[in-house]
Coordinates of C-alpha atoms and ligand atoms in Angstrom, one line a residue:
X1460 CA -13.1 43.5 -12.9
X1461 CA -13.9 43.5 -9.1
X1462 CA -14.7 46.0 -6.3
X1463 CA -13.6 49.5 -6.6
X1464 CA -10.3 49.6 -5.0
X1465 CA -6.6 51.1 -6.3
X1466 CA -2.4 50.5 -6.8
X1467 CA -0.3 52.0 -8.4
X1468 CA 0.3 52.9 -11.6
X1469 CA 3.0 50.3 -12.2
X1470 CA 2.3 47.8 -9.3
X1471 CA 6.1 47.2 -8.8
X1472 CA 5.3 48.4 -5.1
X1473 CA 4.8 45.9 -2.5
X1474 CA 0.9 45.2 -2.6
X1475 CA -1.2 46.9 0.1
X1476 CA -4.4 45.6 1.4
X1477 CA -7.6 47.1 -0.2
X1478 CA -7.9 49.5 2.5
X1479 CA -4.7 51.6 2.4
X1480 CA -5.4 50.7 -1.4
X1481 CA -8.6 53.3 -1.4
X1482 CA -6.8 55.4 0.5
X1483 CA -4.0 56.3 -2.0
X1484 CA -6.5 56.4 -4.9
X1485 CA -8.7 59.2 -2.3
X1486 CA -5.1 61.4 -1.5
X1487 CA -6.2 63.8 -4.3
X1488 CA -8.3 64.9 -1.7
X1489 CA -5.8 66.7 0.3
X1490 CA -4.7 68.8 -2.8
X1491 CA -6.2 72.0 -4.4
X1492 CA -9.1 70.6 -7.0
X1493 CA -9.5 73.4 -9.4
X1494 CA -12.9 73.4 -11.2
X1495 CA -14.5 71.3 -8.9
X1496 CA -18.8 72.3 -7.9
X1497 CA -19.7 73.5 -4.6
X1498 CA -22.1 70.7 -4.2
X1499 CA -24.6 72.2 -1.7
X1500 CA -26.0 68.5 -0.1
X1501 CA -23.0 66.7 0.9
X1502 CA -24.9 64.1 1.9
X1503 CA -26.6 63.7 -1.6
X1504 CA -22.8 63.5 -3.4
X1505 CA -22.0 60.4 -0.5
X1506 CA -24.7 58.9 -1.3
X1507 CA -24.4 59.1 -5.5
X1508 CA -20.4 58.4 -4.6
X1509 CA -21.5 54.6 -3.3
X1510 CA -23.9 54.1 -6.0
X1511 CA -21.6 54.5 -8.7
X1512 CA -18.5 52.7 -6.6
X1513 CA -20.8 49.5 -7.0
X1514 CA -22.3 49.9 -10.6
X1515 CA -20.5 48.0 -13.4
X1516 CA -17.6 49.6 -15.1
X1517 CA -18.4 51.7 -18.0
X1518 CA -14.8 50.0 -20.0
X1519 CA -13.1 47.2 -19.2
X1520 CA -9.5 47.3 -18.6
X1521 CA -8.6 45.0 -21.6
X1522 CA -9.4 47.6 -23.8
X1523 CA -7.6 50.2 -21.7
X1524 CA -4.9 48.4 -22.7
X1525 CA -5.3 48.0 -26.0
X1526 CA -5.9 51.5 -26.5
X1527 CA -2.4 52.6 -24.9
X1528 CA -0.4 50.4 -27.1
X1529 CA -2.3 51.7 -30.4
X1530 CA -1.2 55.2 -28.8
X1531 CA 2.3 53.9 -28.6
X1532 CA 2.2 53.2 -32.6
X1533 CA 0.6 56.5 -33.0
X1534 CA 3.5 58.0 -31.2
X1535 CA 6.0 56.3 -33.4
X1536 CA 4.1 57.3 -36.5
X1537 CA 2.9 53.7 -37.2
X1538 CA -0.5 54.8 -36.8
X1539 CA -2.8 58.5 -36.2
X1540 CA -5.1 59.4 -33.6
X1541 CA -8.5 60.9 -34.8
X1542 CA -10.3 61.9 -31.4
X1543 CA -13.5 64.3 -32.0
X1544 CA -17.3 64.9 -30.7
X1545 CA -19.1 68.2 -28.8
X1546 CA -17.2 70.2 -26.3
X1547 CA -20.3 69.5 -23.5
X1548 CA -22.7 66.2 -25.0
X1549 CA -25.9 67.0 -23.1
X1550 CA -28.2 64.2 -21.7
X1551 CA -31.3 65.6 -24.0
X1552 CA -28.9 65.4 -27.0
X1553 CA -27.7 61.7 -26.4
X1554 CA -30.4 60.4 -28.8
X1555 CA -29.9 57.8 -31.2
X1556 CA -30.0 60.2 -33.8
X1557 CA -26.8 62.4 -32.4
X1558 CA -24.8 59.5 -31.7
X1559 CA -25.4 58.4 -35.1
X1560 CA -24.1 61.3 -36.8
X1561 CA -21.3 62.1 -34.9
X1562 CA -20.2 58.3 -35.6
X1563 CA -20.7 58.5 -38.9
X1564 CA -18.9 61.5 -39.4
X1565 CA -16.0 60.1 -37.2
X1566 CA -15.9 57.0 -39.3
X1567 CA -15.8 58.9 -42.3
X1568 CA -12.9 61.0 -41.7
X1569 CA -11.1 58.0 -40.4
X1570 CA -11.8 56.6 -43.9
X1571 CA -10.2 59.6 -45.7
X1572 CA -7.5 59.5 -43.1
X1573 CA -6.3 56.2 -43.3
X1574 CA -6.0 56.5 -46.6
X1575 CA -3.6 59.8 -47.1
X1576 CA -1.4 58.3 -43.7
X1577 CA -1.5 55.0 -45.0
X1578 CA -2.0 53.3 -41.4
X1579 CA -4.6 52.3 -39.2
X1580 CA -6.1 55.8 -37.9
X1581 CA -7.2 54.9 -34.1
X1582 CA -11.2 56.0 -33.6
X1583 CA -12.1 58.1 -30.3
X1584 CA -15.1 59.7 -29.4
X1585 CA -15.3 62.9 -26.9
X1586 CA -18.1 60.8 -26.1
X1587 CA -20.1 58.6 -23.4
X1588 CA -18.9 60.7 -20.9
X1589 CA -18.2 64.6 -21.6
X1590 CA -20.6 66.0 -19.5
X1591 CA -18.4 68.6 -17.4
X1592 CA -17.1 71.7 -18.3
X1593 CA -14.5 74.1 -17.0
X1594 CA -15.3 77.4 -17.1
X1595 CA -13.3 80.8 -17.1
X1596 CA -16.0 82.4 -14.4
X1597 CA -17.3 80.6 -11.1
X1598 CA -20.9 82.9 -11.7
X1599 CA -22.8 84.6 -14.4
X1600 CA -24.7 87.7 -14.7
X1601 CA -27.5 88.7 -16.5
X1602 CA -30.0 91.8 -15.6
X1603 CA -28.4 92.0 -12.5
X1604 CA -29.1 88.6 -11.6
X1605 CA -25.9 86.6 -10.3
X1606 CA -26.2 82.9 -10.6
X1607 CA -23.3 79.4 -10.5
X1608 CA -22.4 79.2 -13.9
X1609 CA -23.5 76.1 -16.5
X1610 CA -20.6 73.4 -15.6
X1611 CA -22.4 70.8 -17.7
X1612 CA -24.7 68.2 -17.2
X1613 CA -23.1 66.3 -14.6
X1614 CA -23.4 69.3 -12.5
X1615 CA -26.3 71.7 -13.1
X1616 CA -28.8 72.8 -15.8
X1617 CA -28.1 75.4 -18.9
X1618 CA -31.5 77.4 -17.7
X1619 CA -31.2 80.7 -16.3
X1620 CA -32.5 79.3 -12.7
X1621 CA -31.7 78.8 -9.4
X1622 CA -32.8 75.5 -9.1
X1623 CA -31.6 74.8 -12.7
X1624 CA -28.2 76.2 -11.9
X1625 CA -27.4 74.7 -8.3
X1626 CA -25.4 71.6 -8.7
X1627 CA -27.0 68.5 -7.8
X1628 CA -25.2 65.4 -7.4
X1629 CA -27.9 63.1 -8.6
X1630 CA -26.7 64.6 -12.0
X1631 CA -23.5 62.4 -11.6
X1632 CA -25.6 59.3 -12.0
X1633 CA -27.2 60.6 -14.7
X1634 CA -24.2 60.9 -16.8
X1635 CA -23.3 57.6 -15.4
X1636 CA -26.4 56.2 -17.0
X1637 CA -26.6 58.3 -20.0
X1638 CA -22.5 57.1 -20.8
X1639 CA -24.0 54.1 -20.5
X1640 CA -26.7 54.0 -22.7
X1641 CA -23.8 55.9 -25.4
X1642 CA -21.4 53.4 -25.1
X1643 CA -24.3 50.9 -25.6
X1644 CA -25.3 52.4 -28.9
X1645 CA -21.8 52.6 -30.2
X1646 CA -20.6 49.1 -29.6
X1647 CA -23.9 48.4 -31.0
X1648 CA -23.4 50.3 -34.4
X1649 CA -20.0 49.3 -34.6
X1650 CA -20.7 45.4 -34.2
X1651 CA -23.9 46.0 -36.5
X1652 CA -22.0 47.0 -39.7
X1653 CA -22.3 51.0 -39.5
X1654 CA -18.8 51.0 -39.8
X1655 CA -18.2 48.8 -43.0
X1656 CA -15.6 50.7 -45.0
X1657 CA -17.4 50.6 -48.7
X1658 CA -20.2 52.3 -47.0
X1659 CA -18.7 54.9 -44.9
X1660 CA -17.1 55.5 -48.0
X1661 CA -20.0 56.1 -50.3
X1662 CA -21.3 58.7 -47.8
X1663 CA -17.8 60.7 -49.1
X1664 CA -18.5 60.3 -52.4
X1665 CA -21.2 62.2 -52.0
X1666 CA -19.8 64.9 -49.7
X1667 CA -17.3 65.5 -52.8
X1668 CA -19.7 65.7 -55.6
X1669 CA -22.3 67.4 -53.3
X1670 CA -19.7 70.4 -52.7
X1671 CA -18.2 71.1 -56.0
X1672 CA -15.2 69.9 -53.6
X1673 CA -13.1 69.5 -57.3
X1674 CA -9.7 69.5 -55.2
X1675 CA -11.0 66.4 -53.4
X1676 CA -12.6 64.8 -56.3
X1677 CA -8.8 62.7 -56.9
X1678 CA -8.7 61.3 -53.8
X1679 CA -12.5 60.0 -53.4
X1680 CA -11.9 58.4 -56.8
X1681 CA -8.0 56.9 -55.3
X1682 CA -10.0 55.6 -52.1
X1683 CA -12.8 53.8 -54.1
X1684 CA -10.1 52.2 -56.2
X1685 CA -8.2 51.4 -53.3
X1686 CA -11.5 49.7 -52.0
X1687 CA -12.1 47.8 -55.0
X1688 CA -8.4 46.4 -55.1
X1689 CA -8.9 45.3 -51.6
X1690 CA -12.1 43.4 -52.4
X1691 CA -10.6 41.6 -55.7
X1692 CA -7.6 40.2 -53.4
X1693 CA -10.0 38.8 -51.2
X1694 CA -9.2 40.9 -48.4
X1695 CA -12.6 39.9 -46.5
X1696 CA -16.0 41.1 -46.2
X1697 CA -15.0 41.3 -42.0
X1698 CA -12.1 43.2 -42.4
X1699 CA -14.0 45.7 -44.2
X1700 CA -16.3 45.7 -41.4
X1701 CA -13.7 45.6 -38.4
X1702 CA -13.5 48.7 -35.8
X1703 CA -12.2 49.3 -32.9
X1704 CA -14.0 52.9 -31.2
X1705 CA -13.0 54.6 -28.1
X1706 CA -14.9 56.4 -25.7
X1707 CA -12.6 59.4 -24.0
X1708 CA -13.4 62.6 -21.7
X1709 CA -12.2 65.4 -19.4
X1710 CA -11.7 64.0 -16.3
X1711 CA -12.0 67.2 -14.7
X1712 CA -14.9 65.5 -11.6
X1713 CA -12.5 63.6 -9.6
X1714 CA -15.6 62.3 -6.9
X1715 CA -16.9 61.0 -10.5
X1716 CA -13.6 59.3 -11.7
X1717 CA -12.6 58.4 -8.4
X1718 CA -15.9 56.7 -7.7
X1719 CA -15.8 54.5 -10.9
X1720 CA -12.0 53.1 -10.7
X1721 CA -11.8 49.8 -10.2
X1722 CA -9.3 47.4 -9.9
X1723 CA -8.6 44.9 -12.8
X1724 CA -8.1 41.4 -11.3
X1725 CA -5.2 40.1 -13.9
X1726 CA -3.1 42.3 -13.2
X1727 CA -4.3 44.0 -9.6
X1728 CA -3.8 47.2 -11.2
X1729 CA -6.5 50.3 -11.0
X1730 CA -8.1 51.7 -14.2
X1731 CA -10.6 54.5 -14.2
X1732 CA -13.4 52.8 -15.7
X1733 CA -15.6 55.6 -16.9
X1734 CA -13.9 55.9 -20.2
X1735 CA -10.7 54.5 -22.3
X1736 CA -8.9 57.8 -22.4
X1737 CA -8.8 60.9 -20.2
X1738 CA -7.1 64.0 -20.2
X1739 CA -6.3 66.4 -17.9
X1740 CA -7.9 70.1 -19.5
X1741 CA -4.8 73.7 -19.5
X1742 CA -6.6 74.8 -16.6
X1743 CA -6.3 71.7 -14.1
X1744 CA -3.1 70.5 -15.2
X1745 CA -1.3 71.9 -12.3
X1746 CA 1.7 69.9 -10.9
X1747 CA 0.7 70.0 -7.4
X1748 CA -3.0 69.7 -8.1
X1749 CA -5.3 67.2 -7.8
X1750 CA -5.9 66.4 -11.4
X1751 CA -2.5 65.5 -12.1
X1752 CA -2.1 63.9 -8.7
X1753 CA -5.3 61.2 -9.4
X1754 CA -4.6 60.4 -12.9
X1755 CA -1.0 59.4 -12.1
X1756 CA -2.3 56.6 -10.1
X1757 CA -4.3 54.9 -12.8
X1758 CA -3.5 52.9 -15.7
X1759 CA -5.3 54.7 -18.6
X1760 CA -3.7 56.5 -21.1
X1761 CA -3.8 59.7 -20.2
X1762 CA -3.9 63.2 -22.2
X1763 CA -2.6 66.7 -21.2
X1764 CA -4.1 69.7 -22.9
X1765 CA -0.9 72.1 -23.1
X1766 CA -1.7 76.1 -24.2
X1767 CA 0.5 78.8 -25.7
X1768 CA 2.0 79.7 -22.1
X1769 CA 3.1 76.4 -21.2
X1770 CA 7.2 76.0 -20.5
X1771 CA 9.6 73.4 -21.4
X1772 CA 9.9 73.0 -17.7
X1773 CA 6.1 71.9 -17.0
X1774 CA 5.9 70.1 -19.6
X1775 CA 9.1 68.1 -18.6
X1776 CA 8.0 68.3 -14.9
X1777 CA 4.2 66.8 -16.3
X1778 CA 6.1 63.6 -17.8
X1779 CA 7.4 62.7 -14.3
X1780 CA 4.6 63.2 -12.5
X1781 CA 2.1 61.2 -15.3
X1782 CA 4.7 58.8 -16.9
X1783 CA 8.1 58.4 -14.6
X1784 CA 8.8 55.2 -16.7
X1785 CA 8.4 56.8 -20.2
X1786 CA 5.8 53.9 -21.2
X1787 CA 4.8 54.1 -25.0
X1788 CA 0.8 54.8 -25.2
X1789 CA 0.8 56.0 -21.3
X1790 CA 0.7 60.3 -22.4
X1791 CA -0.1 61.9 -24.8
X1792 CA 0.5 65.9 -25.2
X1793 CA -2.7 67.6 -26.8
X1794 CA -1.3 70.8 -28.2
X1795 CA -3.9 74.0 -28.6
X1796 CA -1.4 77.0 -29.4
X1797 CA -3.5 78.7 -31.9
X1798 CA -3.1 79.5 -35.3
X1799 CA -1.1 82.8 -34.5
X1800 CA 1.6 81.8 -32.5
X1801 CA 2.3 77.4 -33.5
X1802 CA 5.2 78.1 -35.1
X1803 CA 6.7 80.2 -32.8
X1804 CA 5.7 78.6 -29.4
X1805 CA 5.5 74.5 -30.1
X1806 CA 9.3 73.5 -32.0
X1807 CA 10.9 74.6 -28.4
X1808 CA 8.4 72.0 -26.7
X1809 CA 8.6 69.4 -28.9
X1810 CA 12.6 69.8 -28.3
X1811 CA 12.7 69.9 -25.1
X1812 CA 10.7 67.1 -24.3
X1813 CA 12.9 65.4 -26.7
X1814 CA 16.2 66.5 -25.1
X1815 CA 15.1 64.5 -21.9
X1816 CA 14.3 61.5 -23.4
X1817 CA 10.0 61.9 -23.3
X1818 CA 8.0 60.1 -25.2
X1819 CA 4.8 61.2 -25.5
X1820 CA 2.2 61.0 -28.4
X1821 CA 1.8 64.9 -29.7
X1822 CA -1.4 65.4 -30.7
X1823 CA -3.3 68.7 -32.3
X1824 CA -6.5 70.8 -30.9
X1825 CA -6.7 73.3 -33.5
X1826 CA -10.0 74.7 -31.7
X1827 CA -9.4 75.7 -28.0
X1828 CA -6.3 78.5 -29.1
X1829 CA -8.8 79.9 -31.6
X1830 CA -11.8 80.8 -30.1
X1831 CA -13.3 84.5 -31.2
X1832 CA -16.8 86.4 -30.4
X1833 CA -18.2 87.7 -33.5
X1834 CA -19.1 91.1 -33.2
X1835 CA -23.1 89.8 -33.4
X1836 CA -22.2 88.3 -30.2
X1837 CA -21.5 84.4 -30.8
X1838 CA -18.5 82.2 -29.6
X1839 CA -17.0 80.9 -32.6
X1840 CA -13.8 80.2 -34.6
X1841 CA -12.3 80.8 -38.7
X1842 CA -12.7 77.3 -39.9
X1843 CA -9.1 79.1 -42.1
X1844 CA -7.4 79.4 -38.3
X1845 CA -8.5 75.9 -37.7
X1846 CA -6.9 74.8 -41.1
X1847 CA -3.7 76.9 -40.4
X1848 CA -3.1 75.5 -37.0
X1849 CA -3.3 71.9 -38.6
X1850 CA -1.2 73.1 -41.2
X1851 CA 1.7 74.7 -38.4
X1852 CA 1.2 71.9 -36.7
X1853 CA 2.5 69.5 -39.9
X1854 CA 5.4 71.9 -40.5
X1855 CA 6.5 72.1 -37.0
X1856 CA 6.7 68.6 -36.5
X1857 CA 8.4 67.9 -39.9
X1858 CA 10.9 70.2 -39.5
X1859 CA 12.1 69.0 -35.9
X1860 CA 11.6 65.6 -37.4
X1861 CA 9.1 64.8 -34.8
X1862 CA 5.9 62.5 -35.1
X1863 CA 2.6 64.1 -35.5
X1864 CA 0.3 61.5 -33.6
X1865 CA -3.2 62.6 -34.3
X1866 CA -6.1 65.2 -34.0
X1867 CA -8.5 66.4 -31.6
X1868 CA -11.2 68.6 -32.3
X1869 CA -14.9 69.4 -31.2
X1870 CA -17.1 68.6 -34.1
X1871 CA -21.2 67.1 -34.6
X1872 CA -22.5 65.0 -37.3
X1873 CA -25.4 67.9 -37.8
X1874 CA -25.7 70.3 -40.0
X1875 CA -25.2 73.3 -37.7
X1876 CA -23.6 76.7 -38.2
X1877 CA -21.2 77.3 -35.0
X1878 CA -17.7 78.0 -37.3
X1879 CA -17.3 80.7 -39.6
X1880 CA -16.1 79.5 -43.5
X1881 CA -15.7 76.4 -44.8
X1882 CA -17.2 74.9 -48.1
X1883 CA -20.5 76.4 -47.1
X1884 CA -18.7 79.9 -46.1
X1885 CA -20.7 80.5 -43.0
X1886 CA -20.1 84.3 -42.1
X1887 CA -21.5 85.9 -38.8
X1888 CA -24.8 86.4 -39.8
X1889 CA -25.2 83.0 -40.6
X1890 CA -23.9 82.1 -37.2
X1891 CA -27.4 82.5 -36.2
X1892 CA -29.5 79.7 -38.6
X1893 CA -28.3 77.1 -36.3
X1894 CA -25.7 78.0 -33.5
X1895 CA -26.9 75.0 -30.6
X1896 CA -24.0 74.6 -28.9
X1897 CA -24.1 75.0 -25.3
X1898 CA -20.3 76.1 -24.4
X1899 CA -17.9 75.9 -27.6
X1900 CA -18.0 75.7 -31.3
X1901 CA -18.3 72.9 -33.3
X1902 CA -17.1 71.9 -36.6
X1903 CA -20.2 70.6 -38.4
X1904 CA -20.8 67.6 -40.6
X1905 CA -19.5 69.5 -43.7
X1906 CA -16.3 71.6 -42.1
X1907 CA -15.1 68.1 -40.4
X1908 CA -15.1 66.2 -43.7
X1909 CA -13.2 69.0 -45.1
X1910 CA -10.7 69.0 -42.3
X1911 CA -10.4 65.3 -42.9
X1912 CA -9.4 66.1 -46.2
X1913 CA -7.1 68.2 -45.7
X1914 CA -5.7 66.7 -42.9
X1915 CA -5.5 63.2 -45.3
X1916 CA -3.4 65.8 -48.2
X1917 CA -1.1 66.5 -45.4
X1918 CA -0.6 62.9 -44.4
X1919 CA 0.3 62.3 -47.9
X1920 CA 2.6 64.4 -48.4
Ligands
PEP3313 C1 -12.1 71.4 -24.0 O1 -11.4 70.5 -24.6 O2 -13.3 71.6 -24.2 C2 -11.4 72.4 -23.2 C3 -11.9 73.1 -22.2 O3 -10.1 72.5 -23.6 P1 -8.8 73.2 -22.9 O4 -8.6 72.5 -21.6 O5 -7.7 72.9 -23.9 O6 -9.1 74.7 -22.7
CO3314 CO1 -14.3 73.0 -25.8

């Protein structure tokens, strides 16, 4: 790694000096940036913008790289995406504590999932870095007071406040710190032996027996065989032990991303260093829009959320603009139809982009198409329509003989009560014991083992 500068995505173009380099990475700026804050001290965001163009690189390029050819396996079925944490982290929540949990409970679906796909499921957090928040409505409203609304931590506070709620740029180097300090604590727990397989696996065993979970009961018992055929060949105490974990986020902030891309001195190529994978949220993905436009020019694997309302013809239009040479790894297509309408609305995507010769990585959100308000007045989702979108999702893809690639959803390792169902059938009343989140649902601890599960049977199959 070196200064911040910028080329091209595929550096096949003669090289320009640093200078015209920056300039190219900055042409988002001349395009419409949806989502974006109205920062109120201009001279505050400048300021905050050199800071983090000098501070070290959050990811280093190397395991960019690695990352986007582990997608290209997942997107030829030789391996599966598993991509989960909160829809907003919060600074206040990025305690030890948190993180723990939400790796755990990452590590322990992977378990259950490497075992029905029988390949290496790839680990990512929506972690160390998903501090920004699109929203539906630039203000809110309450008692006839008309304030900015929450955009996440990067940008303002949750409280009901005008100071609270007027963005301040200094927040941007507070999720520059606080990614920091995540991605610190991760490496840490994955170096440090959280991750060893027996162990993550014990914590299922008791998930199963814990939840009268009798369809589930087989395959905890297959796994710990599995386990115990793997020790008695000898297969070693360190491959047990061995993880890879990658950090991922919106990249909806483009001062933020823009400000920490760097460029990688092998290869003189630029890579948006605040995280291993970004995508591109459904309401920012617009062809002649900024979003699109700055995350074409780095070398990250990208992702692209696509909604029920998206046409052959974007998507097609999307793969041009974000992969022009069709790389394996380089896109990925995160898929959040809902549960209603899946079968109908993803088989002609899936073969269109295959007419034309695309080859992205299809992955499944089965949250962001099924979000409800209960009628006492929460945001929430039917763990059964998160379930059935998974479950369209499989049939859709095996009947165009297409490659499901993986899953994203929006989960915690706590115990809370966001999602209606599941094991513990949550139902709206009980919506209110501990509903914490601060913009969408979350699966808890529970509900994302069982989706695991499931997910695992479907793998199998
Ligand atoms: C999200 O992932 O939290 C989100 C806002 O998703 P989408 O862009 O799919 O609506
Ligand atoms: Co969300």
């Amino acid at each position: 790694m070196n200064l911040p500068s910028v080329s091209p995505v595929t550096a096949t173009t003669p090289s320009l000096s640093e200078d015209e380099q920056l300039a190219h990475l900055a042409s988002w700026r001349e395009l419409p940036a949806l989502q974006q804050p109205r920062w109120p001290d201009e001279n505050s965001l400048r300021e905050v913008f050199a800071a983090l163009r000098s501070a070290p690189p959050l990811v280093f390029a190397g395991e960019v790289d690695l990352l986007r050819t582990r997608l290209a396996d997942a997107a030829e079925g030789k391996a599966f995406l598993l991509q989960g944490g909160d829809c907003a982290e919060t600074f206040a929540e990025s305690t030890a504590h948190h993180i723990r949990n939400k790796i755990r409970t990452i590590l322990q679906m992977s378990v259950v999932l490497t075992y029905g796909a029988s390949m290496p499921i790839i680990k990512m957090g929506r972690m160390a870095g998903q501090f920004a928040k699109p929203r539906s409505q630039d203000t809110e409203t309450r008692n006839g007071v008309t304030l900015p609304c929450y955009r996440g931590d990067a940008v303002n506070g949750y409280g009901f406040t005008e100071a609270e709620r007027t963005p301040d740029p200094q927040r941007l180097w507070r999720a520059y710190t606080t990614s920091a300090s995540t991605l610190n604590l991760i490496r840490a727990f994955i170096g440090g032996g959280l991750a060893d397989l027996r162990e993550v696996h014990s914590w299922n065993r008791g998930f199963v027996k814990g939840n009268g979970c009798d369809r589930y009961e087989q395959l905890a018992h297959d796994i710990d065989k599995a386990l115990r055929f793997m020790e008695a060949c000898g297969s070693g105490t360190q491959a047990l032990k061995a993880v890879e974990f990658f950090s991922s986020h919106e990249a909806l902030l483009l001062d933020y991303e823009e400000a920490l891309s760097r460029i990688d001195t092998r290869t003189g190529n630029v890579y948006d260093c605040s995280g291993h994978f970004l995508w591109i949220g459904e309401r920012t993905r617009q062809l002649d829009g900024a979003h699109v436009k700055f995350l074409s020019q780095v070398r990250n694997p990208i992702g692209v959320k696509l909604g029920p309302s998206t046409k052959v013809d974007d998507a097609l239009r999307l793969i041009d603009a974000l992969d022009p040479e069709r790389e394996p790894g380089r896109l990925t297509f995160i898929t959040r139809m809902g549960a209603r309408v899946i079968r109908d609305k993803l088989p002609e995507l899936i073969s269109g982009v295959q007419a034309e010769g695309g080859r992205v990585a299809w992955v499944c959100d089965p949250m962001h198409g099924n979000t409800i308000t209960s009628s006492n007045g929460y945001k929430t989702r039917r763990f059964s329509d998160v379930m059935n979108e998974v479950t369209g999702f499989f049939e859709v893809h095996r009947a165009l003989g297409s490659i499901p690639a993986g899953l994203h959803t929006e989960l915690t390792g706590d115990d809370v009560s966001e999602i209606l169902g599941g094991t513990e059938k949550i139902d709206e009343a009980g919506l209110a014991r501990r509903y914490e989140t601060l913009v969408d649902p979350r699966l808890n601890h529970q509900q994302s083992l069982e989706l695991a599960f499931l997910v695992a049977e479907m793998l199998a199959a």
